[in-house]
mmCIF file of C-alpha atoms in Angstrom:
data_model
loop_
_atom_site.group_PDB
_atom_site.id
_atom_site.type_symbol
_atom_site.label_atom_id
_atom_site.label_comp_id
_atom_site.label_asym_id
_atom_site.label_seq_id
_atom_site.Cartn_x
_atom_site.Cartn_y
_atom_site.Cartn_z
ATOM 1 C CA TYR A 5 -16.058 10.659 27.006
ATOM 2 C CA LYS A 6 -15.309 10.108 30.692
ATOM 3 C CA SER A 7 -17.417 7.008 30.891
ATOM 4 C CA ALA A 8 -15.795 5.340 27.755
ATOM 5 C CA TYR A 9 -12.618 6.029 28.718
ATOM 6 C CA ALA A 10 -12.754 4.581 31.960
ATOM 7 C CA ALA A 11 -14.603 1.275 30.334
ATOM 8 C CA GLU A 12 -11.591 1.217 28.251
ATOM 9 C CA TRP A 13 -9.215 1.433 31.166
ATOM 10 C CA GLU A 14 -11.134 -1.150 32.824
ATOM 11 C CA HIS A 15 -11.268 -3.488 30.102
ATOM 12 C CA PHE A 16 -7.551 -2.979 29.562
ATOM 13 C CA VAL A 17 -7.153 -4.100 32.888
ATOM 14 C CA ALA A 18 -8.984 -7.188 32.896
ATOM 15 C CA VAL A 19 -6.974 -8.236 29.522
ATOM 16 C CA LEU A 20 -3.763 -7.976 31.704
ATOM 17 C CA ARG A 21 -5.386 -9.800 34.487
ATOM 18 C CA GLY A 22 -6.279 -12.819 31.834
ATOM 19 C CA GLU A 23 -10.136 -11.865 32.662
ATOM 20 C CA ALA A 24 -11.195 -10.941 28.984
ATOM 21 C CA VAL A 25 -9.562 -10.887 25.537
ATOM 22 C CA PRO A 26 -8.473 -7.864 23.852
ATOM 23 C CA ASP A 27 -11.084 -6.042 21.250
ATOM 24 C CA CYS A 28 -8.077 -5.219 19.149
ATOM 25 C CA SER A 29 -5.221 -6.805 17.855
ATOM 26 C CA GLY A 30 -1.478 -5.443 17.762
ATOM 27 C CA ASP A 31 -1.519 -4.932 13.870
ATOM 28 C CA ASP A 32 -4.986 -2.644 14.559
ATOM 29 C CA GLY A 33 -2.755 -0.828 17.028
ATOM 30 C CA GLU A 34 0.070 -0.718 14.583
ATOM 31 C CA ARG A 35 -1.851 0.404 11.745
ATOM 32 C CA ALA A 36 -3.471 3.146 13.926
ATOM 33 C CA LEU A 37 -0.186 4.531 15.009
ATOM 34 C CA TYR A 38 0.944 4.308 11.308
ATOM 35 C CA LEU A 39 -2.310 6.529 10.154
ATOM 36 C CA ALA A 40 -1.772 8.802 13.165
ATOM 37 C CA ASP A 41 1.972 9.364 12.254
ATOM 38 C CA LYS A 42 0.998 10.077 8.493
ATOM 39 C CA ALA A 43 -1.484 12.464 9.770
ATOM 40 C CA LEU A 44 1.124 14.406 12.042
ATOM 41 C CA GLU A 45 3.469 14.259 8.962
ATOM 42 C CA SER A 46 0.635 15.963 6.702
ATOM 43 C CA LEU A 47 -0.007 18.654 9.112
ATOM 44 C CA ARG A 48 3.926 19.260 9.576
ATOM 45 C CA CYS A 49 4.475 19.340 5.874
ATOM 46 C CA GLN A 50 1.309 20.943 4.767
ATOM 47 C CA ARG A 51 0.321 18.807 2.021
ATOM 48 C CA GLU A 52 -1.335 15.399 1.319
ATOM 49 C CA ILE A 53 0.200 12.181 2.302
ATOM 50 C CA VAL A 54 -0.372 9.115 0.229
ATOM 51 C CA LEU A 55 -0.858 6.007 2.127
#
């Protein structure tokens, strides 16, 4: 995964510099965070969480 992480980081820096367009939107990131939070809740509660 090392090369994938390096490429992701390079793209992120290019976006910050205005040299590239983000591959995903803020909405995509928010949705990923929501799903990760629900997965953690499910793990802690040891039950299925309905999305």
